[in-house]
Every structure is written in C-alpha cells, then in structure tokens.
PDB file of C-alpha atoms in Angstrom:
ATOM      1  CA  UNK A   1       4.828 -14.427  -2.321  1.00  0.00           C
ATOM      2  CA  UNK A   2       4.294 -17.206  -4.635  1.00  0.00           C
ATOM      3  CA  UNK A   3       3.299 -16.219  -8.139  1.00  0.00           C
ATOM      4  CA  UNK A   4       1.171 -19.212  -8.228  1.00  0.00           C
ATOM      5  CA  UNK A   5      -1.239 -18.020  -5.569  1.00  0.00           C
ATOM      6  CA  UNK A   6      -1.733 -14.650  -7.229  1.00  0.00           C
ATOM      7  CA  UNK A   7      -2.225 -16.344 -10.524  1.00  0.00           C
ATOM      8  CA  UNK A   8      -5.079 -18.417  -9.263  1.00  0.00           C
ATOM      9  CA  UNK A   9      -6.902 -15.444  -7.974  1.00  0.00           C
ATOM     10  CA  UNK A  10      -9.779 -14.127  -9.798  1.00  0.00           C
ATOM     11  CA  UNK A  11      -9.438 -10.169 -11.624  1.00  0.00           C
ATOM     12  CA  UNK A  12     -11.538  -8.525  -8.457  1.00  0.00           C
ATOM     13  CA  UNK A  13      -9.437 -10.918  -5.839  1.00  0.00           C
ATOM     14  CA  UNK A  14      -6.337  -8.986  -7.415  1.00  0.00           C
ATOM     15  CA  UNK A  15      -7.749  -5.475  -7.176  1.00  0.00           C
ATOM     16  CA  UNK A  16      -8.649  -6.212  -3.790  1.00  0.00           C
ATOM     17  CA  UNK A  17      -5.235  -7.632  -2.869  1.00  0.00           C
ATOM     18  CA  UNK A  18      -3.806  -4.432  -4.584  1.00  0.00           C
ATOM     19  CA  UNK A  19      -6.239  -1.978  -2.751  1.00  0.00           C
ATOM     20  CA  UNK A  20      -5.685  -3.470   0.600  1.00  0.00           C
ATOM     21  CA  UNK A  21      -1.651  -3.072   0.275  1.00  0.00           C
ATOM     22  CA  UNK A  22      -2.256   0.236  -0.825  1.00  0.00           C
ATOM     23  CA  UNK A  23      -4.855   1.300   1.908  1.00  0.00           C
ATOM     24  CA  UNK A  24      -1.953   0.015   4.169  1.00  0.00           C
ATOM     25  CA  UNK A  25       0.459   2.467   2.989  1.00  0.00           C
ATOM     26  CA  UNK A  26      -1.919   5.413   2.657  1.00  0.00           C
ATOM     27  CA  UNK A  27      -1.080   7.249   6.197  1.00  0.00           C
ATOM     28  CA  UNK A  28       2.708   7.523   4.731  1.00  0.00           C
ATOM     29  CA  UNK A  29       1.576   9.884   2.394  1.00  0.00           C
ATOM     30  CA  UNK A  30      -1.094  11.885   4.468  1.00  0.00           C
ATOM     31  CA  UNK A  31       1.311  12.333   6.979  1.00  0.00           C
ATOM     32  CA  UNK A  32       3.782  13.355   4.695  1.00  0.00           C
ATOM     33  CA  UNK A  33       1.207  15.433   2.454  1.00  0.00           C
ATOM     34  CA  UNK A  34       0.182  17.241   5.709  1.00  0.00           C
ATOM     35  CA  UNK A  35       3.371  18.064   7.372  1.00  0.00           C
ATOM     36  CA  UNK A  36       4.518  19.432   4.092  1.00  0.00           C
ATOM     37  CA  UNK A  37       1.332  20.697   2.488  1.00  0.00           C
ATOM     38  CA  UNK A  38       2.198  18.782  -0.535  1.00  0.00           C
ATOM     39  CA  UNK A  39      -0.258  17.335  -3.209  1.00  0.00           C
ATOM     40  CA  UNK A  40      -4.218  16.804  -2.899  1.00  0.00           C
ATOM     41  CA  UNK A  41      -4.888  14.289  -0.170  1.00  0.00           C
ATOM     42  CA  UNK A  42      -8.447  14.612  -0.416  1.00  0.00           C
ATOM     43  CA  UNK A  43      -8.307  13.335  -4.107  1.00  0.00           C
ATOM     44  CA  UNK A  44      -5.896  10.358  -3.403  1.00  0.00           C
ATOM     45  CA  UNK A  45      -8.428   9.592  -0.319  1.00  0.00           C
ATOM     46  CA  UNK A  46     -11.237   9.885  -2.616  1.00  0.00           C
ATOM     47  CA  UNK A  47      -9.691   7.628  -5.263  1.00  0.00           C
ATOM     48  CA  UNK A  48      -8.699   4.860  -2.591  1.00  0.00           C
ATOM     49  CA  UNK A  49     -12.311   4.858  -1.408  1.00  0.00           C
ATOM     50  CA  UNK A  50     -13.419   5.023  -5.195  1.00  0.00           C
ATOM     51  CA  UNK A  51     -11.579   1.632  -5.453  1.00  0.00           C
ATOM     52  CA  UNK A  52     -13.110  -0.012  -2.332  1.00  0.00           C
ATOM     53  CA  UNK A  53     -16.735   1.024  -3.580  1.00  0.00           C
ATOM     54  CA  UNK A  54     -16.129  -0.397  -6.943  1.00  0.00           C
ATOM     55  CA  UNK A  55     -15.038  -3.693  -5.469  1.00  0.00           C
ATOM     56  CA  UNK A  56     -18.260  -3.479  -2.930  1.00  0.00           C
ATOM     57  CA  UNK A  57     -20.389  -2.654  -5.911  1.00  0.00           C
ATOM     58  CA  UNK A  58     -21.462   0.589  -4.271  1.00  0.00           C
ATOM     59  CA  UNK A  59     -21.059   4.376  -5.126  1.00  0.00           C
ATOM     60  CA  UNK A  60     -20.699   6.022  -8.749  1.00  0.00           C
ATOM     61  CA  UNK A  61     -18.501   4.586 -11.010  1.00  0.00           C
ATOM     62  CA  UNK A  62     -15.166   5.896 -11.251  1.00  0.00           C
ATOM     63  CA  UNK A  63     -13.011   6.505 -14.371  1.00  0.00           C
ATOM     64  CA  UNK A  64      -9.661   4.941 -13.195  1.00  0.00           C
ATOM     65  CA  UNK A  65      -7.906   6.029 -16.703  1.00  0.00           C
ATOM     66  CA  UNK A  66      -8.827   9.790 -15.814  1.00  0.00           C
ATOM     67  CA  UNK A  67      -7.873   9.262 -12.229  1.00  0.00           C
ATOM     68  CA  UNK A  68      -4.780   7.966 -12.927  1.00  0.00           C
ATOM     69  CA  UNK A  69      -3.491  11.267 -14.374  1.00  0.00           C
ATOM     70  CA  UNK A  70      -4.696  13.403 -11.149  1.00  0.00           C
ATOM     71  CA  UNK A  71      -2.853  10.856  -8.936  1.00  0.00           C
ATOM     72  CA  UNK A  72       0.490  10.502 -10.618  1.00  0.00           C
ATOM     73  CA  UNK A  73       1.101  14.252  -9.970  1.00  0.00           C
ATOM     74  CA  UNK A  74       1.031  13.312  -6.230  1.00  0.00           C
ATOM     75  CA  UNK A  75       4.227  11.936  -6.264  1.00  0.00           C
ATOM     76  CA  UNK A  76       6.534  13.647  -4.335  1.00  0.00           C
ATOM     77  CA  UNK A  77      10.262  14.121  -6.075  1.00  0.00           C
ATOM     78  CA  UNK A  78      12.957  12.628  -4.092  1.00  0.00           C
ATOM     79  CA  UNK A  79      15.271  15.368  -5.427  1.00  0.00           C
ATOM     80  CA  UNK A  80      13.007  18.093  -4.129  1.00  0.00           C
ATOM     81  CA  UNK A  81      12.119  16.599  -0.727  1.00  0.00           C
ATOM     82  CA  UNK A  82      15.649  15.379   0.450  1.00  0.00           C
ATOM     83  CA  UNK A  83      14.151  13.603   3.821  1.00  0.00           C
ATOM     84  CA  UNK A  84      13.139   9.994   4.507  1.00  0.00           C
ATOM     85  CA  UNK A  85       9.336  10.668   4.971  1.00  0.00           C
ATOM     86  CA  UNK A  86       9.102  11.521   1.001  1.00  0.00           C
ATOM     87  CA  UNK A  87      10.210   7.887   0.078  1.00  0.00           C
ATOM     88  CA  UNK A  88       7.134   5.922   1.805  1.00  0.00           C
ATOM     89  CA  UNK A  89       4.820   8.870   0.533  1.00  0.00           C
ATOM     90  CA  UNK A  90       6.285   8.505  -2.887  1.00  0.00           C
ATOM     91  CA  UNK A  91       5.768   4.589  -2.300  1.00  0.00           C
ATOM     92  CA  UNK A  92       2.120   4.906  -1.338  1.00  0.00           C
ATOM     93  CA  UNK A  93       1.416   7.093  -4.409  1.00  0.00           C
ATOM     94  CA  UNK A  94       3.025   4.429  -6.853  1.00  0.00           C
ATOM     95  CA  UNK A  95       1.369   1.626  -5.450  1.00  0.00           C
ATOM     96  CA  UNK A  96      -2.281   3.622  -5.684  1.00  0.00           C
ATOM     97  CA  UNK A  97      -1.283   4.211  -9.448  1.00  0.00           C
ATOM     98  CA  UNK A  98      -0.382   0.690  -9.703  1.00  0.00           C
ATOM     99  CA  UNK A  99      -3.669  -0.273  -8.087  1.00  0.00           C
ATOM    100  CA  UNK A 100      -5.523   2.055 -10.589  1.00  0.00           C
ATOM    101  CA  UNK A 101      -3.607   0.146 -13.354  1.00  0.00           C
ATOM    102  CA  UNK A 102      -4.683  -3.441 -11.873  1.00  0.00           C
ATOM    103  CA  UNK A 103      -8.275  -2.104 -11.757  1.00  0.00           C
ATOM    104  CA  UNK A 104      -8.198  -1.285 -15.344  1.00  0.00           C
ATOM    105  CA  UNK A 105      -6.218  -4.421 -16.524  1.00  0.00           C
ATOM    106  CA  UNK A 106      -5.997  -7.089 -13.559  1.00  0.00           C
ATOM    107  CA  UNK A 107      -2.325  -8.527 -13.782  1.00  0.00           C
ATOM    108  CA  UNK A 108      -0.769 -10.497 -11.227  1.00  0.00           C
ATOM    109  CA  UNK A 109       2.799  -9.332 -11.676  1.00  0.00           C
ATOM    110  CA  UNK A 110       1.444  -5.781 -11.125  1.00  0.00           C
ATOM    111  CA  UNK A 111       0.000  -7.425  -7.840  1.00  0.00           C
ATOM    112  CA  UNK A 112       3.412  -8.647  -6.589  1.00  0.00           C
ATOM    113  CA  UNK A 113       4.992  -5.493  -7.518  1.00  0.00           C
ATOM    114  CA  UNK A 114       2.799  -3.593  -4.752  1.00  0.00           C
ATOM    115  CA  UNK A 115       3.752  -6.398  -2.198  1.00  0.00           C
ATOM    116  CA  UNK A 116       7.113  -6.294  -3.168  1.00  0.00           C
ATOM    117  CA  UNK A 117       7.075  -2.056  -2.856  1.00  0.00           C
ATOM    118  CA  UNK A 118       5.493  -2.386   0.384  1.00  0.00           C
ATOM    119  CA  UNK A 119       7.760  -4.739   1.763  1.00  0.00           C
ATOM    120  CA  UNK A 120      10.740  -2.703   0.273  1.00  0.00           C
ATOM    121  CA  UNK A 121       8.786   0.390   2.438  1.00  0.00           C
ATOM    122  CA  UNK A 122       8.982  -1.640   5.682  1.00  0.00           C
ATOM    123  CA  UNK A 123      12.584  -2.845   5.235  1.00  0.00           C
ATOM    124  CA  UNK A 124      13.754   0.788   4.746  1.00  0.00           C
ATOM    125  CA  UNK A 125      12.088   2.066   7.571  1.00  0.00           C
ATOM    126  CA  UNK A 126      13.582  -0.992   9.617  1.00  0.00           C
ATOM    127  CA  UNK A 127      17.205  -0.048   8.246  1.00  0.00           C
ATOM    128  CA  UNK A 128      16.746   3.597   8.765  1.00  0.00           C
ATOM    129  CA  UNK A 129      16.269   2.813  12.422  1.00  0.00           C
ATOM    130  CA  UNK A 130      18.663   0.089  13.024  1.00  0.00           C
ATOM    131  CA  UNK A 131      22.115   0.113  14.617  1.00  0.00           C
ATOM    132  CA  UNK A 132      24.727   1.629  11.992  1.00  0.00           C
ATOM    133  CA  UNK A 133      27.145  -0.867  13.602  1.00  0.00           C
ATOM    134  CA  UNK A 134      25.324  -3.988  12.330  1.00  0.00           C
ATOM    135  CA  UNK A 135      26.913  -6.291   9.675  1.00  0.00           C
ATOM    136  CA  UNK A 136      25.132  -6.751   6.505  1.00  0.00           C
ATOM    137  CA  UNK A 137      23.790 -10.279   7.916  1.00  0.00           C
ATOM    138  CA  UNK A 138      22.726  -8.789  10.953  1.00  0.00           C
ATOM    139  CA  UNK A 139      20.705  -5.842   8.895  1.00  0.00           C
ATOM    140  CA  UNK A 140      19.125  -8.837   7.008  1.00  0.00           C
ATOM    141  CA  UNK A 141      18.422 -10.394   9.847  1.00  0.00           C
ATOM    142  CA  UNK A 142      16.855  -7.924  11.965  1.00  0.00           C
ATOM    143  CA  UNK A 143      14.844  -6.935   8.860  1.00  0.00           C
ATOM    144  CA  UNK A 144      13.373 -10.509   8.688  1.00  0.00           C
ATOM    145  CA  UNK A 145      12.588 -10.930  12.209  1.00  0.00           C
ATOM    146  CA  UNK A 146      11.610  -6.879  13.049  1.00  0.00           C
ATOM    147  CA  UNK A 147       7.524  -6.979  13.898  1.00  0.00           C
ATOM    148  CA  UNK A 148       7.006  -4.271  11.444  1.00  0.00           C
ATOM    149  CA  UNK A 149       7.812  -6.959   8.880  1.00  0.00           C
ATOM    150  CA  UNK A 150       6.438 -10.234  10.671  1.00  0.00           C
ATOM    151  CA  UNK A 151       3.145  -7.682  10.787  1.00  0.00           C
ATOM    152  CA  UNK A 152       3.506  -7.326   6.948  1.00  0.00           C
ATOM    153  CA  UNK A 153       3.805 -11.018   6.178  1.00  0.00           C
ATOM    154  CA  UNK A 154       0.660 -11.417   8.594  1.00  0.00           C
ATOM    155  CA  UNK A 155      -1.182  -9.209   6.962  1.00  0.00           C
ATOM    156  CA  UNK A 156      -0.854 -10.514   3.717  1.00  0.00           C
ATOM    157  CA  UNK A 157      -1.388 -13.836   4.609  1.00  0.00           C
ATOM    158  CA  UNK A 158      -4.509 -12.977   6.316  1.00  0.00           C
ATOM    159  CA  UNK A 159      -5.483 -10.822   3.075  1.00  0.00           C
ATOM    160  CA  UNK A 160      -4.732 -14.280   0.811  1.00  0.00           C
ATOM    161  CA  UNK A 161      -7.054 -15.926   3.312  1.00  0.00           C
ATOM    162  CA  UNK A 162      -9.720 -14.099   3.322  1.00  0.00           C
ATOM    163  CA  UNK A 163      -9.818 -13.839  -0.492  1.00  0.00           C
ATOM    164  CA  UNK A 164      -9.569 -17.818  -1.135  1.00  0.00           C
ATOM    165  CA  UNK A 165     -12.404 -17.988   1.875  1.00  0.00           C
ATOM    166  CA  UNK A 166     -15.948 -19.068   0.931  1.00  0.00           C
ATOM    167  CA  UNK A 167     -17.477 -15.974   2.149  1.00  0.00           C
ATOM    168  CA  UNK A 168     -19.511 -13.513  -0.105  1.00  0.00           C
ATOM    169  CA  UNK A 169     -17.482 -11.102  -1.892  1.00  0.00           C
ATOM    170  CA  UNK A 170     -19.147  -8.520  -0.149  1.00  0.00           C
ATOM    171  CA  UNK A 171     -18.024  -9.493   3.283  1.00  0.00           C
ATOM    172  CA  UNK A 172     -14.630 -10.347   1.609  1.00  0.00           C
ATOM    173  CA  UNK A 173     -14.103  -6.889   0.832  1.00  0.00           C
ATOM    174  CA  UNK A 174     -15.497  -5.461   4.464  1.00  0.00           C
ATOM    175  CA  UNK A 175     -13.064  -7.558   6.420  1.00  0.00           C
ATOM    176  CA  UNK A 176     -10.460  -6.350   3.967  1.00  0.00           C
ATOM    177  CA  UNK A 177     -10.921  -2.835   3.937  1.00  0.00           C
ATOM    178  CA  UNK A 178     -11.153  -3.075   8.098  1.00  0.00           C
ATOM    179  CA  UNK A 179      -8.144  -5.150   8.184  1.00  0.00           C
ATOM    180  CA  UNK A 180      -6.038  -2.809   5.804  1.00  0.00           C
ATOM    181  CA  UNK A 181      -7.123   0.519   7.667  1.00  0.00           C
ATOM    182  CA  UNK A 182      -4.918  -0.792  10.547  1.00  0.00           C
ATOM    183  CA  UNK A 183      -6.722   1.528  13.109  1.00  0.00           C
ATOM    184  CA  UNK A 184      -5.205   4.290  11.123  1.00  0.00           C
ATOM    185  CA  UNK A 185      -1.638   2.989  11.307  1.00  0.00           C
ATOM    186  CA  UNK A 186       0.794   2.431   8.383  1.00  0.00           C
ATOM    187  CA  UNK A 187       2.785  -0.486   7.442  1.00  0.00           C
ATOM    188  CA  UNK A 188       5.724   1.072   8.833  1.00  0.00           C
ATOM    189  CA  UNK A 189       3.493   1.803  12.345  1.00  0.00           C
ATOM    190  CA  UNK A 190       2.848   5.752  11.698  1.00  0.00           C
ATOM    191  CA  UNK A 191      -0.494   7.385  11.749  1.00  0.00           C
ATOM    192  CA  UNK A 192      -1.962  10.686  10.598  1.00  0.00           C
ATOM    193  CA  UNK A 193      -4.682  10.882  13.248  1.00  0.00           C
ATOM    194  CA  UNK A 194      -3.776  13.961  15.033  1.00  0.00           C
TER     195      UNK A 194
END
C-alpha cells in the first residue's frame, strides 16, 4: 500500500477504509467469541455498525472514545487462550480499536497499520495450513500467491477504487459495507453463520 495513496484520502475516506478492513475481520472474532463464550460480541457488532452509521450520516451519534474502553476489554489474551483462533480474533478487535482511534483522529499511518494487520492475519492462516516441509522462500511464495492473499489484495484495491470514484458518499459507503461483509466470510475465509 503506498503511503501516498492513503495520504491523498480525506478523513471520512480513511475512516471508511479502516471500517471496511475491520468489518472483513469481524467474523474471526464473532466465531471465537461464540465458541469460547468470550467477550461481548453484541457490543462489538453494535460499535462496528455505529461506525458505518456515522459514515452514512444516519443513526444516533456514538461516543467513540467511550466505546474504545469497552471494546479493549474484548481483546483475548494469547496467554489465556493458547490456540490459533485467539490470534485472528485478537487482530479483529485490535483493528476495531484502531478504527475507533481513526474515527476520533484520522491518521493515514493507523489505516496502514490495519491493512498490514489484516495481511498478517491472512499470512498467518496460510502459514498455519502450509506444508511444514516448505523452505522459507517457498512459504513466502505460497503466501503471496495464495487465493486468500489475492482476495485480500483485490478487496483493498476495490475499496480504494470506490473511495476515489466520483459516486456520492452514501453510495460509496453502501458499496463498501456490502463488499466488506463478504457474505459473512472473513479475510481468512471463515464464517460465524451457523
């Protein structure tokens, strides 16, 4: 991701991109939360919806600073939950906390952090499922050419294309939300739809 591309975005576009990336990671937390009866998935979902509503200019105003404190309590401890599923769940909540910070004080560097975090989540999932016999070089090649990473790259490109399109803001937000919901599947291809 070029820093220039992010620097050229307006504040609302930065918030929209961060929200879209976080939305795509959300099912990772939702599934972990349900299976382990962890955290407050309803609150997390409500805050994410509040970000979309804020972008669309609809719904009641949400105090993002207050919500940040509530959301931080949903970060699973990797010491307490010694299992793979805790990592993408944790990444999703860290992305949401960062998105709330961006909504309070837009910062292209923090949006880039979310983009990198999402890519790391995808890379970690691919590595977990890769053949242990692969060399480092082969693993890097596998990660970079894997369908999930290509989908990640396409998703980011589609979001940026929408953001710089000349469409009305409401249409852009609606399209990004639809794109990010990805039929309920996360950036690593899991879903919490029972």
